[in-house]
Coordinates of C-alpha atoms and ligand atoms in Angstrom, one line a residue:
M970 CA 11.9 -23.9 5.5
S971 CA 13.2 -23.9 1.8
E972 CA 15.0 -20.9 0.6
R973 CA 12.7 -18.3 -1.1
E974 CA 13.3 -15.7 -3.7
P975 CA 15.7 -13.0 -2.3
I976 CA 14.1 -9.5 -1.8
G977 CA 15.3 -6.0 -1.7
V978 CA 13.8 -3.2 0.6
V979 CA 14.7 0.4 0.3
G980 CA 13.9 2.3 3.5
A981 CA 14.3 1.0 7.1
G982 CA 11.5 3.0 8.4
W983 CA 8.5 1.5 10.1
V984 CA 7.0 -0.1 6.9
G985 CA 10.4 -1.2 5.6
L986 CA 11.5 -2.8 8.7
V987 CA 8.1 -4.7 9.3
T988 CA 8.0 -5.7 5.6
A989 CA 11.8 -7.0 5.7
A990 CA 11.2 -8.8 9.0
C991 CA 8.1 -10.4 7.9
F992 CA 9.5 -11.4 4.5
A993 CA 12.5 -12.9 6.3
E994 CA 10.3 -14.9 8.5
L995 CA 8.6 -16.5 5.6
G996 CA 12.1 -17.6 4.4
H997 CA 13.2 -15.0 2.1
R998 CA 16.8 -13.5 2.2
V999 CA 16.1 -9.8 2.6
V1000 CA 18.7 -6.9 1.9
V1001 CA 17.4 -3.5 3.5
R1002 CA 19.1 -0.5 2.1
E1003 CA 18.7 2.6 4.4
I1004 CA 20.5 6.0 3.8
V1005 CA 21.1 6.8 7.4
P1006 CA 24.4 5.2 8.5
E1007 CA 23.7 5.2 12.2
K1008 CA 20.4 3.4 11.5
V1009 CA 22.1 0.8 9.7
E1010 CA 24.8 0.6 12.5
S1011 CA 22.2 0.0 15.3
L1012 CA 20.0 -2.4 13.1
R1013 CA 23.4 -4.4 12.6
R1014 CA 23.9 -4.3 16.4
G1015 CA 20.3 -5.8 16.7
E1016 CA 18.8 -2.4 18.1
V1017 CA 15.4 -1.8 16.6
P1018 CA 14.7 2.0 16.5
I1019 CA 10.9 2.0 16.6
H1020 CA 8.4 0.6 19.1
E1021 CA 6.5 -1.9 17.4
P1022 CA 5.4 -5.1 19.2
E1023 CA 6.9 -8.3 18.0
L1024 CA 9.3 -6.7 15.5
P1025 CA 12.5 -7.0 17.7
E1026 CA 11.8 -10.7 18.2
L1027 CA 11.3 -11.2 14.5
I1028 CA 14.3 -9.3 13.4
E1029 CA 16.3 -11.2 16.0
R1030 CA 15.1 -14.6 15.0
N1031 CA 15.7 -13.9 11.4
R1032 CA 19.0 -12.1 11.8
E1033 CA 20.7 -14.5 9.3
R1034 CA 18.5 -13.7 6.4
L1035 CA 18.5 -9.9 7.0
T1036 CA 21.2 -7.7 5.6
F1037 CA 21.3 -3.9 6.5
T1038 CA 23.3 -1.6 4.2
T1039 CA 23.6 1.9 3.0
E1040 CA 24.7 0.8 -0.4
M1041 CA 22.1 0.6 -3.3
S1042 CA 24.6 -1.5 -5.4
E1043 CA 23.9 -4.4 -2.9
L1044 CA 20.3 -4.4 -4.0
L1045 CA 21.1 -3.7 -7.6
D1046 CA 23.4 -6.7 -7.8
G1047 CA 21.0 -9.1 -6.2
P1048 CA 17.1 -9.3 -5.9
R1049 CA 14.6 -8.9 -8.7
L1050 CA 12.0 -7.4 -6.6
L1051 CA 12.8 -4.0 -4.9
F1052 CA 10.2 -2.9 -2.4
I1053 CA 10.1 0.8 -1.9
C1054 CA 9.2 1.7 1.7
V1055 CA 10.2 5.3 2.1
Q1056 CA 8.1 8.1 3.5
T1057 CA 5.8 10.3 1.6
P1058 CA 5.1 13.1 4.1
P1059 CA 2.8 16.1 3.1
T1060 CA 4.4 19.2 1.7
Y1061 CA 3.1 22.6 2.5
S1062 CA 0.6 22.4 -0.4
G1063 CA -0.9 19.2 1.1
D1064 CA 0.5 17.2 -1.7
A1065 CA 2.6 14.0 -1.0
D1066 CA 6.4 14.7 -1.0
L1067 CA 7.8 12.3 -3.3
S1068 CA 11.4 13.3 -3.1
A1069 CA 12.6 10.2 -1.2
V1070 CA 10.5 8.0 -3.8
N1071 CA 12.2 9.9 -6.5
R1072 CA 15.6 9.7 -5.0
A1073 CA 15.4 5.9 -4.8
V1074 CA 13.9 5.6 -8.2
E1075 CA 16.8 7.5 -9.7
E1076 CA 19.3 5.5 -7.9
I1077 CA 17.8 2.3 -9.2
G1078 CA 17.7 3.4 -12.7
D1079 CA 16.1 1.3 -15.4
P1080 CA 17.4 -2.2 -15.1
A1081 CA 15.6 -4.8 -17.1
G1082 CA 14.4 -8.0 -15.5
K1083 CA 13.8 -6.2 -12.1
A1084 CA 10.6 -4.8 -10.7
L1085 CA 10.1 -1.8 -8.4
V1086 CA 7.3 -2.7 -5.9
M1087 CA 5.8 0.3 -4.5
K1088 CA 4.7 0.1 -0.9
S1089 CA 4.9 3.8 -0.1
T1090 CA 1.5 5.6 -0.3
V1091 CA 1.8 7.8 -3.4
P1092 CA -0.8 9.8 -5.5
V1093 CA -2.6 8.1 -8.1
G1094 CA -0.6 8.3 -11.3
T1095 CA 2.7 8.2 -9.8
G1096 CA 3.3 4.5 -10.9
R1097 CA 2.6 5.4 -14.5
T1098 CA 4.7 8.5 -14.5
I1099 CA 7.9 6.6 -13.0
H1100 CA 7.2 3.7 -15.4
R1101 CA 7.4 6.2 -18.4
D1102 CA 10.6 7.4 -17.5
A1103 CA 12.0 3.8 -16.6
P1104 CA 10.3 1.6 -19.1
D1105 CA 12.5 -1.5 -18.7
L1106 CA 11.9 -1.7 -14.8
A1107 CA 8.8 -3.3 -14.2
Y1108 CA 6.5 -1.5 -11.8
V1109 CA 3.9 -2.9 -9.4
S1110 CA 1.8 -1.2 -6.8
C1111 CA 1.4 -3.2 -3.6
P1112 CA 0.1 -0.7 -1.0
E1113 CA 0.4 -1.7 2.7
F1114 CA -2.5 -1.9 5.2
L1115 CA -0.5 -2.3 8.2
K1116 CA -1.7 -0.7 11.4
E1117 CA 1.0 0.7 14.0
G1118 CA 1.0 -1.4 17.0
T1119 CA -0.2 -4.5 15.3
A1120 CA 1.9 -4.3 12.1
V1121 CA 3.5 -7.7 12.2
N1122 CA 0.1 -9.5 12.8
D1123 CA -1.5 -7.4 10.1
F1124 CA 1.4 -8.5 7.6
L1125 CA 1.4 -12.0 8.3
K1126 CA -2.5 -12.3 8.4
P1127 CA -3.6 -9.8 5.9
D1128 CA -7.4 -9.3 4.9
R1129 CA -6.2 -8.8 1.3
V1130 CA -3.2 -8.1 -0.7
V1131 CA -3.6 -5.6 -3.6
I1132 CA -1.3 -6.0 -6.6
G1133 CA -1.7 -3.5 -9.2
A1134 CA 0.3 -3.6 -12.6
D1135 CA -0.3 -2.6 -16.2
P1136 CA -0.4 -4.9 -19.2
G1137 CA 3.0 -6.2 -20.0
E1138 CA 4.1 -6.5 -16.5
E1139 CA 2.4 -9.8 -15.6
W1140 CA 5.7 -11.5 -14.7
A1141 CA 6.3 -9.0 -11.9
A1142 CA 2.8 -9.0 -10.6
D1143 CA 3.0 -13.0 -10.6
A1144 CA 6.3 -12.7 -8.8
V1145 CA 4.9 -10.5 -6.1
A1146 CA 1.7 -12.6 -6.0
G1147 CA 4.0 -15.5 -5.5
I1148 CA 5.6 -14.3 -2.3
Y1149 CA 2.4 -13.4 -0.7
E1150 CA 0.7 -16.7 -1.6
P1151 CA 1.9 -18.6 1.6
L1152 CA -0.2 -16.1 3.7
G1153 CA -3.3 -17.5 2.2
A1154 CA -5.0 -14.0 1.9
P1155 CA -7.2 -13.2 -1.1
I1156 CA -5.1 -11.4 -3.7
V1157 CA -6.7 -8.4 -5.6
R1158 CA -5.0 -8.1 -9.0
T1159 CA -5.7 -4.8 -10.6
D1160 CA -4.2 -2.0 -12.7
L1161 CA -1.6 0.3 -11.4
S1162 CA -3.9 3.4 -10.8
S1163 CA -6.5 1.4 -9.2
A1164 CA -4.2 -0.2 -6.7
E1165 CA -2.9 3.2 -5.9
M1166 CA -6.6 4.5 -5.4
I1167 CA -7.6 1.5 -3.2
K1168 CA -5.0 2.5 -0.7
L1169 CA -5.9 6.1 -0.5
A1170 CA -9.6 5.4 -0.7
S1171 CA -9.4 2.8 2.1
N1172 CA -7.7 5.3 4.5
A1173 CA -10.2 8.0 3.6
Y1174 CA -13.1 5.8 4.2
L1175 CA -11.7 4.7 7.6
A1176 CA -11.0 8.3 8.5
T1177 CA -14.6 9.2 7.4
K1178 CA -16.0 6.5 9.8
I1179 CA -14.1 8.1 12.6
S1180 CA -15.2 11.6 11.8
F1181 CA -18.7 10.3 11.5
I1182 CA -18.8 8.7 14.9
N1183 CA -17.2 11.7 16.4
E1184 CA -20.0 13.9 15.0
I1185 CA -22.5 11.5 16.4
A1186 CA -20.8 11.8 19.7
N1187 CA -20.9 15.5 19.6
V1188 CA -24.7 15.3 19.1
C1189 CA -24.9 12.6 21.7
D1190 CA -23.3 15.1 24.2
E1191 CA -26.1 17.5 23.3
V1192 CA -29.2 15.2 23.4
G1193 CA -28.2 12.8 26.2
A1194 CA -27.2 9.6 24.3
D1195 CA -24.3 7.5 24.9
V1196 CA -22.2 7.0 21.7
T1197 CA -20.6 3.9 22.9
E1198 CA -24.2 2.2 22.9
V1199 CA -25.0 3.8 19.7
A1200 CA -21.7 2.5 18.0
R1201 CA -22.5 -0.9 19.6
G1202 CA -26.0 -1.0 18.1
M1203 CA -24.8 0.3 14.7
G1204 CA -21.9 -2.0 14.4
M1205 CA -24.1 -5.2 14.5
D1206 CA -25.3 -4.4 11.1
P1207 CA -22.8 -6.1 8.9
R1208 CA -23.1 -3.4 6.3
I1209 CA -21.8 -0.9 8.9
G1210 CA -19.5 -3.1 10.8
D1211 CA -18.2 -2.4 14.4
K1212 CA -14.7 -1.4 13.5
F1213 CA -13.5 2.1 13.6
L1214 CA -16.4 3.6 15.4
N1215 CA -14.7 4.5 18.7
A1216 CA -15.4 8.3 19.2
G1217 CA -12.6 10.3 20.7
L1218 CA -10.1 13.0 20.2
G1219 CA -9.9 12.4 16.5
F1220 CA -7.4 10.5 14.4
G1221 CA -3.8 11.2 14.1
G1222 CA -0.6 9.2 13.0
S1223 CA 1.4 9.4 9.9
C1224 CA -1.3 8.0 7.8
F1225 CA -4.8 9.2 8.0
P1226 CA -4.1 12.9 8.3
K1227 CA -1.7 12.7 5.5
D1228 CA -3.6 10.5 3.2
T1229 CA -6.9 12.3 3.5
Q1230 CA -5.1 15.7 2.8
A1231 CA -3.3 13.9 -0.2
L1232 CA -6.5 12.5 -1.6
K1233 CA -8.2 15.9 -1.3
I1234 CA -5.4 17.6 -3.0
L1235 CA -5.2 15.0 -5.7
A1236 CA -9.0 15.4 -6.4
G1237 CA -8.6 19.4 -6.3
N1238 CA -5.4 19.3 -8.6
S1239 CA -7.6 17.2 -11.0
G1240 CA -10.5 19.7 -10.8
Y1241 CA -12.7 17.9 -8.4
H1242 CA -13.9 19.4 -5.1
F1243 CA -14.2 16.4 -2.7
Q1244 CA -16.6 17.9 -0.3
L1245 CA -17.1 14.9 2.1
L1246 CA -13.3 14.5 2.7
N1247 CA -13.0 18.2 3.4
S1248 CA -15.6 17.9 6.1
V1249 CA -13.9 14.8 7.5
I1250 CA -10.6 16.6 7.8
E1251 CA -12.3 19.7 9.4
V1252 CA -14.2 17.5 12.0
N1253 CA -11.0 15.9 13.0
E1254 CA -9.2 19.3 13.6
L1255 CA -12.2 20.5 15.7
Q1256 CA -12.4 17.2 17.6
K1257 CA -8.9 17.5 19.1
R1258 CA -10.0 20.8 20.6
R1259 CA -13.4 19.9 22.1
V1260 CA -11.8 18.8 25.4
M1261 CA -11.1 22.5 26.1
A1262 CA -15.0 23.1 26.4
K1263 CA -15.4 20.0 28.6
L1264 CA -12.5 21.5 31.0
S1265 CA -14.1 25.0 30.9
K1266 CA -17.4 23.6 32.0
H1267 CA -15.8 22.7 35.3
L1268 CA -12.9 25.2 35.6
D1269 CA -13.6 28.9 35.6
S1270 CA -10.3 29.6 33.9
L1271 CA -7.3 27.4 32.9
V1272 CA -4.7 30.2 33.8
G1273 CA -2.1 28.7 36.1
K1274 CA -4.0 25.3 36.3
R1275 CA -2.1 22.2 36.2
V1276 CA -3.5 19.8 33.7
A1277 CA -2.2 16.3 33.3
L1278 CA -2.3 14.3 30.1
L1279 CA -2.4 10.6 30.2
G1280 CA -0.8 9.4 27.1
L1281 CA 0.8 11.3 24.2
A1282 CA 1.3 8.8 21.4
F1283 CA -1.2 9.0 18.5
K1284 CA -2.5 5.7 19.6
P1285 CA -1.4 2.8 22.1
D1286 CA 1.5 0.4 21.4
T1287 CA 3.5 2.9 19.5
D1288 CA 5.9 5.7 20.3
D1289 CA 4.9 7.6 17.2
M1290 CA 3.9 11.2 18.0
R1291 CA 3.2 12.2 14.2
E1292 CA 0.1 14.2 14.1
A1293 CA -1.0 13.0 17.7
S1294 CA -3.9 14.7 19.0
S1295 CA -1.7 15.5 22.2
L1296 CA 0.2 18.1 20.2
V1297 CA -2.7 20.1 19.3
L1298 CA -4.3 19.7 22.9
A1299 CA -1.0 20.5 24.8
S1300 CA -0.6 23.7 22.8
R1301 CA -4.2 24.7 23.2
L1302 CA -3.9 24.3 27.0
E1303 CA -0.6 26.1 27.2
G1304 CA -2.3 28.9 24.9
E1305 CA -5.0 29.1 27.6
G1306 CA -2.3 29.6 30.3
A1307 CA -2.4 26.1 31.9
T1308 CA 0.7 24.1 32.9
V1309 CA 0.9 20.9 31.1
V1310 CA 2.5 17.7 32.7
A1311 CA 2.2 14.4 30.9
F1312 CA 3.1 10.8 31.0
D1313 CA 3.5 8.3 28.1
P1314 CA 4.9 4.7 28.7
V1315 CA 6.9 4.8 25.6
A1316 CA 6.5 8.0 23.5
E1317 CA 8.3 10.3 26.1
Q1318 CA 11.5 10.7 24.3
R1319 CA 9.9 11.5 21.0
A1320 CA 7.5 13.8 22.7
R1321 CA 10.2 15.8 24.4
E1322 CA 11.3 17.3 21.3
L1323 CA 7.9 18.3 20.1
L1324 CA 6.5 19.5 23.4
P1325 CA 9.4 21.2 25.0
K1326 CA 7.3 23.2 27.6
V1327 CA 5.3 20.1 28.9
D1328 CA 6.7 18.5 32.1
M1329 CA 7.3 14.8 31.6
A1330 CA 6.4 12.7 34.7
A1331 CA 7.9 9.4 35.3
S1332 CA 4.6 7.5 35.9
A1333 CA 0.8 8.2 35.6
M1334 CA 0.5 8.6 39.2
E1335 CA 3.1 11.4 39.3
T1336 CA 1.4 13.2 36.5
L1337 CA -1.8 13.3 38.4
D1338 CA -0.1 14.4 41.6
G1339 CA -1.6 18.1 42.4
A1340 CA -3.3 18.3 38.9
D1341 CA -6.6 20.4 38.7
A1342 CA -7.7 18.3 35.7
A1343 CA -6.6 15.3 33.7
V1344 CA -7.2 14.2 30.2
L1345 CA -6.8 10.6 29.0
V1346 CA -5.3 11.2 25.5
T1347 CA -4.1 7.6 24.5
E1348 CA -5.7 4.5 25.7
W1349 CA -2.7 2.7 27.1
P1350 CA -4.1 -0.5 29.0
E1351 CA -2.1 0.6 32.1
F1352 CA -4.4 3.5 32.6
A1353 CA -7.4 1.4 33.0
Q1354 CA -5.7 -0.2 36.0
L1355 CA -5.2 2.8 37.9
D1356 CA -6.3 3.1 41.6
W1357 CA -9.0 5.7 41.3
A1358 CA -9.4 6.2 45.0
E1359 CA -5.7 7.0 45.1
V1360 CA -5.9 9.2 42.0
A1361 CA -8.8 11.2 43.6
K1362 CA -6.5 11.8 46.7
R1363 CA -3.6 12.9 44.6
M1364 CA -5.3 15.4 42.4
S1365 CA -5.9 18.7 43.8
N1366 CA -9.3 18.6 41.8
P1367 CA -10.5 15.5 40.8
L1368 CA -11.6 16.1 37.3
L1369 CA -11.0 13.6 34.5
V1370 CA -11.8 13.9 30.8
D1371 CA -11.7 10.5 29.1
G1372 CA -10.7 11.5 25.6
R1373 CA -11.0 7.9 24.3
N1374 CA -14.0 6.6 26.2
F1375 CA -11.7 4.0 27.6
L1376 CA -12.3 4.0 31.3
D1377 CA -15.1 2.4 33.4
P1378 CA -17.2 5.5 34.3
V1379 CA -18.7 3.7 37.3
A1380 CA -15.3 3.0 38.8
V1381 CA -14.0 6.5 38.2
R1382 CA -16.9 8.1 39.6
A1383 CA -17.2 5.8 42.5
A1384 CA -13.8 7.2 43.6
G1385 CA -15.4 10.9 43.9
I1386 CA -13.8 12.0 40.5
T1387 CA -15.9 14.1 38.1
Y1388 CA -15.8 12.2 34.9
E1389 CA -16.4 13.5 31.4
A1390 CA -16.2 11.5 28.1
I1391 CA -16.7 12.1 24.4
G1392 CA -20.5 11.7 23.6
R1393 CA -21.3 10.0 26.8
P1394 CA -23.0 12.9 28.8
S1395 CA -22.8 12.5 32.6
V1396 CA -26.5 12.1 32.9
A1397 CA -27.6 8.6 33.9
A1398 CA -26.3 6.2 31.4
I1399 CA -27.4 2.6 30.9
R1400 CA -24.8 0.1 30.3
V1401 CA -25.6 -3.4 29.3
A1402 CA -22.9 -5.9 30.2
G1403 CA -24.3 -9.4 30.6
G1404 CA -27.3 -7.7 32.3
R1405 CA -28.6 -4.2 32.6
E1406 CA -26.7 -2.0 35.0
A1407 CA -27.9 1.4 35.8
E1408 CA -25.1 3.9 36.1
Q1409 CA -25.8 7.0 38.2
A1410 CA -24.5 10.2 37.2
E1411 CA -22.4 11.8 39.9
R1412 CA -21.1 15.3 39.6
Ligands
UGA150 C1 -3.9 3.2 9.4 C2 -4.8 2.2 8.9 O1 -5.7 1.6 9.7 C3 -4.0 1.1 8.1 O2 -4.8 0.1 7.5 C4 -3.0 1.7 7.2 O3 -2.1 0.7 6.6 C5 -2.1 2.9 7.7 O4 -3.0 3.8 8.5 C6 -1.2 3.3 6.8 O5 -1.6 4.1 5.8 O6 0.0 3.1 6.9 P1 -2.5 3.5 11.7 O7 -2.3 5.0 11.3 O8 -1.2 2.7 12.2 O9 -3.1 2.7 10.5 O10 -3.5 3.5 12.9 P2 -5.0 3.2 13.2 O11 -5.2 2.2 14.1 O12 -5.8 3.1 11.8 O13 -5.4 4.7 13.9 C7 -5.3 5.8 13.2 C8 -5.9 6.9 14.1 O14 -7.4 6.7 14.2 C9 -5.5 6.9 15.5 O15 -5.2 8.1 16.2 C10 -6.6 6.2 16.5 O16 -6.6 6.7 17.7 C11 -7.8 6.8 15.5 N1 -9.0 6.0 15.7 C12 -9.0 4.6 15.1 C13 -10.1 6.5 16.4 O17 -10.2 7.6 16.8 N2 -11.2 5.7 16.4 C14 -11.3 4.5 15.8 O18 -12.5 3.7 16.0 C15 -10.2 4.0 15.3

């Protein structure tokens, strides 16, 4: 592969590492600047600090092209394109905290002939504000659309690449378009503010889809329909699409909760009350708690009960615990007097700090031992393989709430376990899988 334009990346977090490793894979030399020295040390030793499938292999394969440093000067002396991949967590007011972005921008200064390429999710208007203060440094908005767990694949096979720049900055937008060109994805060239809004609106829309299907699930619970069947039927309409229609315990992670909040606040700060988004956020908050009612249906009281959580991460294939539904659920359960025991195949270490009172088990079976109830919180594939007859024997009360509609109700119920799901009331449900199969409710 021929040598391609060198690239600078600021921030070795999840987005920064995936971006750097994927650009290296495309043949670019990449200098990654990270302020935490221990992180740089471990990356130099070849240790990857996050759980993201394919990332360690990609970093290993492209070691020659990747440099990790704590020095901003190494970036400033080299590449033209500086990708900003730092965190923008929410502040108490719900606004995005731009302090890491601002710190990076300050250190970069205003060098002519270079371009700052913003990957971090920032409020609309941030680009123009930064550019006003640093007029010689070109500014391009190039939001990321990576999903944790499939980020490498999402990067290398994007649906689209959004590149926003204002007039006069075409050289920088062209340069960014050039480095994405080998991926063969449609490139959306637009102005700076619209690019920033595309990112926020995309996440808000996906979050809206999830809250919508969760509300449909809640109605299904009342009226006896099965939300998975409803979603299947809805999703075949291409105007709706079948993605992001999985009802469950609500959305978590570092993006949807933060970005919906940030858009709501951005609208509010500009004098607009974003009513729909307010509801999306509220539905999501309540959804995390709905399991409590499902448990109470079968248990008189939760005081002194042992409740097992299967999975803690905000979704499978990641160890990310940010805004995970498990955090709210565990503390609600503890608040009701239950003892919570949990197992997660990769998030245990991160979860320990956040859930100090939760007993961490070494395996799914160990979590279920002697439990009065279990809740499937994260749809890790290994949970679908459990020996349900053995689970029924081990639990002191075989009650399972499937918070992600992930398990096969027939197999679970056949083992004598009381099975509850989200929007799949345990009256007779009809499943169509190759042929029609009647599933008898069993309580
Ligand atoms: C999300 C977006 O999907 C990415 O496009 C975006 O780039 C990223 O945020 C970001 O802004 O950085 P991510 O947070 O990694 O990606 O994960 P998702 O797969 O979108 O899941 C988010 C949450 O929604 C999870 O808690 C998941 O369990 C939940 N979800 C997702 C549902 O409850 N139902 C669904 O149908 C889909």
